[in-house]
mmCIF file of C-alpha atoms in Angstrom:
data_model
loop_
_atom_site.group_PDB
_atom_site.id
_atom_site.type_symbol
_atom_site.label_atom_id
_atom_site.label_comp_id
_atom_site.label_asym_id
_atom_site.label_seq_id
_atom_site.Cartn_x
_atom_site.Cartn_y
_atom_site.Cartn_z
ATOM 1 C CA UNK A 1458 33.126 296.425 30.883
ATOM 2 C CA UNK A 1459 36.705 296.288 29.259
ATOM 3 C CA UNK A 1460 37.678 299.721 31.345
ATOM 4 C CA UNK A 1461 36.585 298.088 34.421
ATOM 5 C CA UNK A 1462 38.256 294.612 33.965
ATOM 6 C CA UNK A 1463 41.896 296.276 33.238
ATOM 7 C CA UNK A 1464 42.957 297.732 36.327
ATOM 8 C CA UNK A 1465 42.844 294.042 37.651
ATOM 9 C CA UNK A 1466 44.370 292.869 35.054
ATOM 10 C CA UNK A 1467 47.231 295.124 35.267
ATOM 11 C CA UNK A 1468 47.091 293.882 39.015
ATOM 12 C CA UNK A 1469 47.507 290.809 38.401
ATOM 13 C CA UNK A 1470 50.335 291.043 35.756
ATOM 14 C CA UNK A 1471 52.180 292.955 38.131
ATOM 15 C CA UNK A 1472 51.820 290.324 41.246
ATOM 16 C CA UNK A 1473 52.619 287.777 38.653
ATOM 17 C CA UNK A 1474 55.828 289.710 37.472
ATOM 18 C CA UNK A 1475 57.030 290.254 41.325
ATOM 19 C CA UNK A 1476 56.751 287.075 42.044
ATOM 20 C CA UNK A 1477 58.641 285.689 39.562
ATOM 21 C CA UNK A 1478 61.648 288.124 39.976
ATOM 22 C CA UNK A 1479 61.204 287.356 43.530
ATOM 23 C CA UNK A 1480 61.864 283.669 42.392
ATOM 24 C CA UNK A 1481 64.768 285.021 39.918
ATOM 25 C CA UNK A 1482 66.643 286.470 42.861
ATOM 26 C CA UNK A 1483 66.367 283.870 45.079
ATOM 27 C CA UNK A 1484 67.414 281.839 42.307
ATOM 28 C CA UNK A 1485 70.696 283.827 41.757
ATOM 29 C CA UNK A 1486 71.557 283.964 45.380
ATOM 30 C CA UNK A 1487 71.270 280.746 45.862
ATOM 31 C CA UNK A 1488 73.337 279.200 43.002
ATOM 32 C CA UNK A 1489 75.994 282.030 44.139
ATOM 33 C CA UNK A 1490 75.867 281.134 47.638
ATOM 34 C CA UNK A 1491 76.410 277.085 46.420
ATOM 35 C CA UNK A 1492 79.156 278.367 44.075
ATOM 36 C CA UNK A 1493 80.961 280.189 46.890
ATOM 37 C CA UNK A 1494 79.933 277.591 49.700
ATOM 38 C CA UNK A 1495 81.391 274.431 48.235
ATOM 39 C CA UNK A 1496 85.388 275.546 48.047
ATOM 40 C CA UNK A 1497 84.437 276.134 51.779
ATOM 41 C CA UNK A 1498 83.021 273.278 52.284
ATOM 42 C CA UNK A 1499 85.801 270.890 50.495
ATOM 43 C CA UNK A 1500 87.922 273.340 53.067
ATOM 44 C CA UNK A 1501 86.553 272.410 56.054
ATOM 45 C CA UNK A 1502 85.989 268.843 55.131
ATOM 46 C CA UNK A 1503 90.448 268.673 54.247
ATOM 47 C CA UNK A 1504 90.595 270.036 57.382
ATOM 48 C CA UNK A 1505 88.494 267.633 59.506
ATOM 49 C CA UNK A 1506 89.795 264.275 57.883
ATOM 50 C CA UNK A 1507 91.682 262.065 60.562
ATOM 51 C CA UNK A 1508 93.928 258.617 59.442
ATOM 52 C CA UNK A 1509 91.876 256.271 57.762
ATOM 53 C CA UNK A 1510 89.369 258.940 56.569
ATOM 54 C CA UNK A 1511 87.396 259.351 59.934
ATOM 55 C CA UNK A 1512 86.337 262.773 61.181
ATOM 56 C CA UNK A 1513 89.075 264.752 63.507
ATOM 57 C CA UNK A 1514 88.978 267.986 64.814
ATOM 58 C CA UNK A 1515 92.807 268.419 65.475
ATOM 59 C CA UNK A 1516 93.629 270.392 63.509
ATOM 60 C CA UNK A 1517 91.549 273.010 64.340
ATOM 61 C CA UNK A 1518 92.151 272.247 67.994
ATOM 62 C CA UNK A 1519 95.663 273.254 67.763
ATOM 63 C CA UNK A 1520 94.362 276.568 65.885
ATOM 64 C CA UNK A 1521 92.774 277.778 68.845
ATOM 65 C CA UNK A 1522 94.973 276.401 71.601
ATOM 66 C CA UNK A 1523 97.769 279.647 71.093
ATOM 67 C CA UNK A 1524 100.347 277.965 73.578
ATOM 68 C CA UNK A 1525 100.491 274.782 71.645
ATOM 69 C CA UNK A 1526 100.451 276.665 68.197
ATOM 70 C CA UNK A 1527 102.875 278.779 69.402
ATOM 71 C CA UNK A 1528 105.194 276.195 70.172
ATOM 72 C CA UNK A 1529 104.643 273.273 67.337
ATOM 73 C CA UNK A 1530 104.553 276.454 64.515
ATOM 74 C CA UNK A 1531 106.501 279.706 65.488
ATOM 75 C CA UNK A 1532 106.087 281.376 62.045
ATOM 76 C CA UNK A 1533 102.564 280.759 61.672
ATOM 77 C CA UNK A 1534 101.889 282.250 64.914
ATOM 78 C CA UNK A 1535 104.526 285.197 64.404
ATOM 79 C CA UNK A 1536 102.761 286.070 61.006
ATOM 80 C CA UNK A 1537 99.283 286.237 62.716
ATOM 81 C CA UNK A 1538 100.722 288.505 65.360
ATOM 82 C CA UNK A 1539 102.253 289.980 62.680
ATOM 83 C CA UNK A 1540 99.213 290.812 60.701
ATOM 84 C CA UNK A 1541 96.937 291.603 63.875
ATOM 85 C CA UNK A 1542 99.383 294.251 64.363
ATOM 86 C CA UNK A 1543 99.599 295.701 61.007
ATOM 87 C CA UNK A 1544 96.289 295.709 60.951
ATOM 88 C CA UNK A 1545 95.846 297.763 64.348
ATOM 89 C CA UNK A 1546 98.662 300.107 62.930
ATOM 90 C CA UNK A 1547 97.041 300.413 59.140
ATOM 91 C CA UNK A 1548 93.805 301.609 60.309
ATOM 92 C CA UNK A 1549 94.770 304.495 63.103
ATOM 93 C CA UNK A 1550 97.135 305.905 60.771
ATOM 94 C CA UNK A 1551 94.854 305.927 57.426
ATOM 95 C CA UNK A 1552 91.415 307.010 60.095
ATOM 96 C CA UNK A 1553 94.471 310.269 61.332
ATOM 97 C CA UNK A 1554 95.562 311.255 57.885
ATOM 98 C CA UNK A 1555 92.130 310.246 56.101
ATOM 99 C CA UNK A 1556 89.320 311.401 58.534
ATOM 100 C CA UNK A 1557 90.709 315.285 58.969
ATOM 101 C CA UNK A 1558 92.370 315.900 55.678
ATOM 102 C CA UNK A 1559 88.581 315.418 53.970
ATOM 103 C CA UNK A 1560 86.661 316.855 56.347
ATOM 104 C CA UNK A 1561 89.072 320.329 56.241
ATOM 105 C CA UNK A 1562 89.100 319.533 52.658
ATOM 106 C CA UNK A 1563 85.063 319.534 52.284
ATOM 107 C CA UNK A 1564 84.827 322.524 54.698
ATOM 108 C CA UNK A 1565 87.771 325.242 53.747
ATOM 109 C CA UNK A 1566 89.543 323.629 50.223
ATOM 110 C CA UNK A 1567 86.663 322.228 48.436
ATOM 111 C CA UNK A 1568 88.711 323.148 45.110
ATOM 112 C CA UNK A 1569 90.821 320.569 46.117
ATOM 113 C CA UNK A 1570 88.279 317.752 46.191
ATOM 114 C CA UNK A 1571 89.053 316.230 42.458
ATOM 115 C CA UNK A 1572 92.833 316.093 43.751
ATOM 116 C CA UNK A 1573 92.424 314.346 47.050
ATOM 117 C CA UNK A 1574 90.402 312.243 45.474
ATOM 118 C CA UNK A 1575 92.497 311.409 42.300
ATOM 119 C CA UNK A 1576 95.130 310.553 45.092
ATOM 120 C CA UNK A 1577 93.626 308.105 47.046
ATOM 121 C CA UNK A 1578 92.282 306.201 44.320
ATOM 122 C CA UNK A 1579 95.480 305.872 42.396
ATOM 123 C CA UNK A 1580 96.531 303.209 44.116
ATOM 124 C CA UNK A 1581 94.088 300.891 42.175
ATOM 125 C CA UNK A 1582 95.466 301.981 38.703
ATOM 126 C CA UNK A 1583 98.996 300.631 39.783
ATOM 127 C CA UNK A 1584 99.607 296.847 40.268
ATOM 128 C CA UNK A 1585 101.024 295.217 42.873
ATOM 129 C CA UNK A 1586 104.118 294.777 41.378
ATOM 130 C CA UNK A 1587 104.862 298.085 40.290
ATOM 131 C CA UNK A 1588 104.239 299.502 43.328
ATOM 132 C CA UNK A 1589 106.910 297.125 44.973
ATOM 133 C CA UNK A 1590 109.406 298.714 42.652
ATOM 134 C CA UNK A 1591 108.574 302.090 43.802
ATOM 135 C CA UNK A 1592 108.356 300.661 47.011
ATOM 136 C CA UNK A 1593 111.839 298.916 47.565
ATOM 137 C CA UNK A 1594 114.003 301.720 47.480
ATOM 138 C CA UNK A 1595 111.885 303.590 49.970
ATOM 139 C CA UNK A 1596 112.474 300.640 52.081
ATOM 140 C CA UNK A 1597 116.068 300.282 51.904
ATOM 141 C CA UNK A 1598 115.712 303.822 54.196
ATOM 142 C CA UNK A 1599 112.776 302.688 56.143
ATOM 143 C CA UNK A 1600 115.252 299.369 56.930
ATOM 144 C CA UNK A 1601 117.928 301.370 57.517
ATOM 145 C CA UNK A 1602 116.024 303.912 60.153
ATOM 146 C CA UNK A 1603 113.384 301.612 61.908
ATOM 147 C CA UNK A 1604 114.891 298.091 61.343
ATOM 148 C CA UNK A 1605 113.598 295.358 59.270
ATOM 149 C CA UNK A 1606 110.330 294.840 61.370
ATOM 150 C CA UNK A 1607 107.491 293.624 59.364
ATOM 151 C CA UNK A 1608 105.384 296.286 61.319
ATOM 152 C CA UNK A 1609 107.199 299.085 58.699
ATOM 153 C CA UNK A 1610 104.785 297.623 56.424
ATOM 154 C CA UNK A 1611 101.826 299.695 58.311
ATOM 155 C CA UNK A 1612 103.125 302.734 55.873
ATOM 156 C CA UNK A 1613 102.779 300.349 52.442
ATOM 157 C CA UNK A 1614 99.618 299.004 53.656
ATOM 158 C CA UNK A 1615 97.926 302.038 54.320
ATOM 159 C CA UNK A 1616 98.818 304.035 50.858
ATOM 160 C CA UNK A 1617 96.998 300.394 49.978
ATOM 161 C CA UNK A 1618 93.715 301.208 51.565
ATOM 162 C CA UNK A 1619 93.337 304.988 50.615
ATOM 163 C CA UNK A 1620 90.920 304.217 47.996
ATOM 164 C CA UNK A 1621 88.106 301.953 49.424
ATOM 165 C CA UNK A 1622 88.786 303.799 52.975
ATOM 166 C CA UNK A 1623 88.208 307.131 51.114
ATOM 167 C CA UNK A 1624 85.049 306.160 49.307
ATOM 168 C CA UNK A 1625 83.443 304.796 52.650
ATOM 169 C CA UNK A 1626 84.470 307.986 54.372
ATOM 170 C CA UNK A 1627 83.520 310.265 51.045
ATOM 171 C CA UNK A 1628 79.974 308.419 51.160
ATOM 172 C CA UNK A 1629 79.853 309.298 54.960
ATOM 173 C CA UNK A 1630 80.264 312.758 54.121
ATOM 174 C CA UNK A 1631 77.777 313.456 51.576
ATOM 175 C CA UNK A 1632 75.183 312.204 53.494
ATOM 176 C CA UNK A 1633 75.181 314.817 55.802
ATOM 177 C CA UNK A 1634 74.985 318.483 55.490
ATOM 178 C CA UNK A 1635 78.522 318.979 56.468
ATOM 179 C CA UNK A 1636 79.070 323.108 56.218
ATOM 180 C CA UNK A 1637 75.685 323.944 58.226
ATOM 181 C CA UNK A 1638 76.594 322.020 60.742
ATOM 182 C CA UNK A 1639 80.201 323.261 60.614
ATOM 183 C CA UNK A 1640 78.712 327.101 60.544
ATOM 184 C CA UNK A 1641 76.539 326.767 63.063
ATOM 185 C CA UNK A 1642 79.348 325.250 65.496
ATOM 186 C CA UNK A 1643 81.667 327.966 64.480
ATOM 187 C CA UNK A 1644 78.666 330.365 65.484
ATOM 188 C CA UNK A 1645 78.778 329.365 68.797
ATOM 189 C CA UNK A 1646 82.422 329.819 69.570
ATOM 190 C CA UNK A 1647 83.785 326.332 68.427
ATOM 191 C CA UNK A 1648 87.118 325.866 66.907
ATOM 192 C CA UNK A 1649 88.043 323.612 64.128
ATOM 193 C CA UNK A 1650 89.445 320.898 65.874
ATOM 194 C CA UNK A 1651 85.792 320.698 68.432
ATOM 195 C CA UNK A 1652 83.916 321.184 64.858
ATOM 196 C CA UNK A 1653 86.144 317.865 63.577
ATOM 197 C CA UNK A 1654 86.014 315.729 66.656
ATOM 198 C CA UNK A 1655 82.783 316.819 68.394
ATOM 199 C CA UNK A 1656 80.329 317.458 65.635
ATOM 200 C CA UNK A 1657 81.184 316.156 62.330
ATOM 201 C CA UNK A 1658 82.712 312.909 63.852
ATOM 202 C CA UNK A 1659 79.954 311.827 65.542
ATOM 203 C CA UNK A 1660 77.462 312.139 62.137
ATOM 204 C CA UNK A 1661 80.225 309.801 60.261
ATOM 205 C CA UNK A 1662 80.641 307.101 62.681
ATOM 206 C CA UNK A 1663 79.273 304.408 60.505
ATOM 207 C CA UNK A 1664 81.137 305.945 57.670
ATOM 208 C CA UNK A 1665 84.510 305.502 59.521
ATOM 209 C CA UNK A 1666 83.424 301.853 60.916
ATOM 210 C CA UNK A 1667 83.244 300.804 57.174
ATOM 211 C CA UNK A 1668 86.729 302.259 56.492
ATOM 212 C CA UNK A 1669 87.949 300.645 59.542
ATOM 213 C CA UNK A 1670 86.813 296.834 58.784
ATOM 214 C CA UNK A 1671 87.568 297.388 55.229
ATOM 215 C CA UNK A 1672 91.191 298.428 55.845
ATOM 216 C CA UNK A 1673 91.221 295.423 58.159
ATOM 217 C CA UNK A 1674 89.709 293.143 56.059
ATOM 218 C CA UNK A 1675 92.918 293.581 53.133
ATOM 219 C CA UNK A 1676 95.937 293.881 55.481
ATOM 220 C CA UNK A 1677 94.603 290.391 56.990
ATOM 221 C CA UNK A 1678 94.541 289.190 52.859
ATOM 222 C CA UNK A 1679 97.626 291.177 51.680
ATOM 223 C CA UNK A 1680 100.289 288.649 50.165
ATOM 224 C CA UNK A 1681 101.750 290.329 47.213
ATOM 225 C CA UNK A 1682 103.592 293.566 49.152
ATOM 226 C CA UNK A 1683 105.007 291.398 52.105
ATOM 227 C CA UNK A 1684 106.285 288.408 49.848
ATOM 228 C CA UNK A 1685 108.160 290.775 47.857
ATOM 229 C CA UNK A 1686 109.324 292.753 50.519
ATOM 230 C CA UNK A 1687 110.532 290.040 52.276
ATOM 231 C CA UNK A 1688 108.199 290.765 54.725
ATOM 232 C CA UNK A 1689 106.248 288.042 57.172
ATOM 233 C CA UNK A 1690 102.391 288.328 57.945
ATOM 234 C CA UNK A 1691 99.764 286.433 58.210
ATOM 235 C CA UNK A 1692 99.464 285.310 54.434
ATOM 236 C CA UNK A 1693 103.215 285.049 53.829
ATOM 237 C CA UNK A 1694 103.363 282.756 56.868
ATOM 238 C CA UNK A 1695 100.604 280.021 55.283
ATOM 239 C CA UNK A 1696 102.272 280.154 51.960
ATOM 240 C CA UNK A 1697 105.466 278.837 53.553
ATOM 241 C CA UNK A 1698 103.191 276.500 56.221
ATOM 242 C CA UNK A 1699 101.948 275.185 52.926
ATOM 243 C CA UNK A 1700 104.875 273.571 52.239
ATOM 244 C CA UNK A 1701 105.294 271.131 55.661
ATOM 245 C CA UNK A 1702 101.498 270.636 56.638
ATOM 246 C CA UNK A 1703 99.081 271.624 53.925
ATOM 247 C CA UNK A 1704 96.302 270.719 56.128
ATOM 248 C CA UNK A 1705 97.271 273.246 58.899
ATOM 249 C CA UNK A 1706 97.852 275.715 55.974
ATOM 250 C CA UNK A 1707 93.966 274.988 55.227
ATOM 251 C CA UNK A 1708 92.438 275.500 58.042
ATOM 252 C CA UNK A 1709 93.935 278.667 59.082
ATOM 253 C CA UNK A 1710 93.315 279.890 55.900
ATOM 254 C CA UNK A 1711 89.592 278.897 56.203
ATOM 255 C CA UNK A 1712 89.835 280.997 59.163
ATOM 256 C CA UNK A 1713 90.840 284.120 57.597
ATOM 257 C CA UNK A 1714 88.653 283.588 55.180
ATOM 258 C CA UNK A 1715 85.754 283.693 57.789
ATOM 259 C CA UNK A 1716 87.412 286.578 59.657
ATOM 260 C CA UNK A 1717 87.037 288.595 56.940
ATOM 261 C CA UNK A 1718 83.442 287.587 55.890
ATOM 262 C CA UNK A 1719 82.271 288.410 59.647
ATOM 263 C CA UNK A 1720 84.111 291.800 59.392
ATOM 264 C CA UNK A 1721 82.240 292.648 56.432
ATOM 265 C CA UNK A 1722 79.215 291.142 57.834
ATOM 266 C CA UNK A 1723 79.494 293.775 60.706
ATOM 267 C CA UNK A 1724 80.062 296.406 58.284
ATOM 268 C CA UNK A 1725 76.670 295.787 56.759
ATOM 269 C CA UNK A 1726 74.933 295.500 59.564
ATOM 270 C CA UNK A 1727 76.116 298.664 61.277
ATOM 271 C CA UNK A 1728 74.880 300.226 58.174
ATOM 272 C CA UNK A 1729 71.269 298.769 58.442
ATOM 273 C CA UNK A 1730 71.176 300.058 61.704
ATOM 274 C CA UNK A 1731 72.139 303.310 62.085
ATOM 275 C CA UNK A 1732 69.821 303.708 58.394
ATOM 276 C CA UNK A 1733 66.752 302.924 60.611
ATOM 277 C CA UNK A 1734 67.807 305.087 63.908
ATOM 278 C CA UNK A 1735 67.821 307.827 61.462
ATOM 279 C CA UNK A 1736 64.823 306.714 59.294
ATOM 280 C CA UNK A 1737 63.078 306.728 63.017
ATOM 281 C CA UNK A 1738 64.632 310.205 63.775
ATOM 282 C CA UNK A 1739 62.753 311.657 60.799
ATOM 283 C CA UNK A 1740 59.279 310.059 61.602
ATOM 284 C CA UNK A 1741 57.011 312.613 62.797
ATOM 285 C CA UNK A 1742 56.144 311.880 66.603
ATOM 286 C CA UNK A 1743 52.038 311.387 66.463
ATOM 287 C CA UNK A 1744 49.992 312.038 70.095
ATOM 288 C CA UNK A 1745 48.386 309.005 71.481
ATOM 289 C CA UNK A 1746 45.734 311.047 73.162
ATOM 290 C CA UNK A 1747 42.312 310.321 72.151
ATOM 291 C CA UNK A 1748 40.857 313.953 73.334
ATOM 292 C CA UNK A 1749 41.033 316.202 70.524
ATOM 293 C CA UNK A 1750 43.686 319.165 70.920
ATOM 294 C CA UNK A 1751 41.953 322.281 72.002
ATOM 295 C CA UNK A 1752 43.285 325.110 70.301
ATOM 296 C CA UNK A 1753 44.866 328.119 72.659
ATOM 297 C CA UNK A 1754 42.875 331.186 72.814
ATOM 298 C CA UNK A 1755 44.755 334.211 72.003
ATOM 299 C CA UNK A 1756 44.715 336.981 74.711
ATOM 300 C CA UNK A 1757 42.726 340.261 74.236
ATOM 301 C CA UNK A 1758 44.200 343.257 75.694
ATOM 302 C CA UNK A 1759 42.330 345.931 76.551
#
């Protein structure tokens, strides 16, 4: 009797255990989302507080109205151009050096993995400041050949993203049996550059979608680089708003704030997606027929 009442036992134990780690997560995410949700709240609520402590919505009407915002704060609006821009910039010239160099270097140098790799991720071994010091002097040239445009920053920010961008592209890579497929395009007459663009590309896309809204994501929060630099974006721009209308200041940095979590919303949930279009590509295809399959009779020659 003690053999057959264990096995519900154990049963029950384990619902009993799942449920309350179901409860311990929910737990967790919930006193993290309240943790993270009230500075945004105590944002929003700055933002929205009229004369005499009534509920007003200028603020944020002047955010979106660009003519207006334009007019009444030329910086602010010349750093978000700013940034836009960088941002643009940043990611087409890390997805050109990035995307090819580890693909050829998977494919035809895979000796030189553990370099390319040490490479991209040194930038997050250096701090800010340091690299500003390396930085300035390459400037003084970059100033003195292209001008003192805040877009030269597109070459700062992008050494910048090498390291998440590479992982997310790295990640991409391994998923996918990258040399067969490379071998058996090169079989059929295929050069490199068709192997890059028209056969490996395509299996990465959600690979170089992440690297894209992450490189976004950190030229739209960059501060450090610019404001040393004496550079103007998007950041640089609120820091000095700060100073003449705090409550402006607030709101558009709400904003960015939400930018980015939507950007890395979208990341997540291009990821979920193109998981299950390939979980369904896998799943055998099963005949709806009800009449049994008849099995094809070999023919007998005589």
């Amino acid at each position: 009797m003690a053999g057959l009442t264990a096995p519900p036992r154990r049963a029950g134990l384990r619902r009993r255990r799942a449920r309350r780690q179901r409860v311990f997560r929910w737990v967790v995410v919930g006193l993290l989302g309240l943790f993270f949700a009230l500075p945004l709240l105590a944002m929003l609520e700055f933002t929205t507080r009229g004369a005499g402590g009534k509920l007003s919505f200028d603020t944020w009407r002047l955010l979106v109205d660009w003519p207006r915002l334009s007019e009444t704060y030329p910086d602010l609006s010349a750093g978000i151009t700013t940034s836009f821009g960088l941002a643009l910039l940043t990611t087409v010239l890390m997805l050109v050096l990035l995307v090819p160099t580890v693909i050829w270097v998977r494919l035809r140098l895979p000796r030189l993995r553990r370099t390319i790799e040490f490479l991209c991720l040194l930038p997050l071994t250096i701090p800010a400041i340091v690299l500003v010091v390396g930085l300035a002097p390459v400037y003084a040239w970059v100033t003195y050949f292209l001008g003192g445009s805040s877009l030269t920053l597109t070459f700062a920010y992008t050494v910048l993203v090498l390291p998440y961008a590479y992982r997310a592209i790295d990640a991409g890579l391994s998923a996918i049996d990258v040399r067969t497929l490379a071998e058996a395009a090169r079989s059929l007459g295929a050069g490199w550059a068709t192997v890059i663009w028209r056969v490996v590309l395509p299996n990465i896309q959600s690979a170089v979608l992440s690297a894209a809204f992450l490189s976004v994501a950190l030229v739209l929060g960059e501060f450090t680089l610019a404001s040393l630099l004496s550079r103007t974006n998007l950041q640089v721009a609120i820091e000095l708003l700060g100073k003449s209308s705090a409550t402006m200041s607030v709101a558009v940095s709400l904003a960015a704030l939400i930018l980015a979590f939507v950007l890395l919303f979208l990341l997540s949930f291009v990821g979920a997606v193109r998981g299950r279009r390939r979980n369904r590509s896998k799943e055998p295809t099963v005949s709806t027929s009800s009449e049994p399959a008849i099995p094809a009779t070999p023919e007998v020659t005589r």
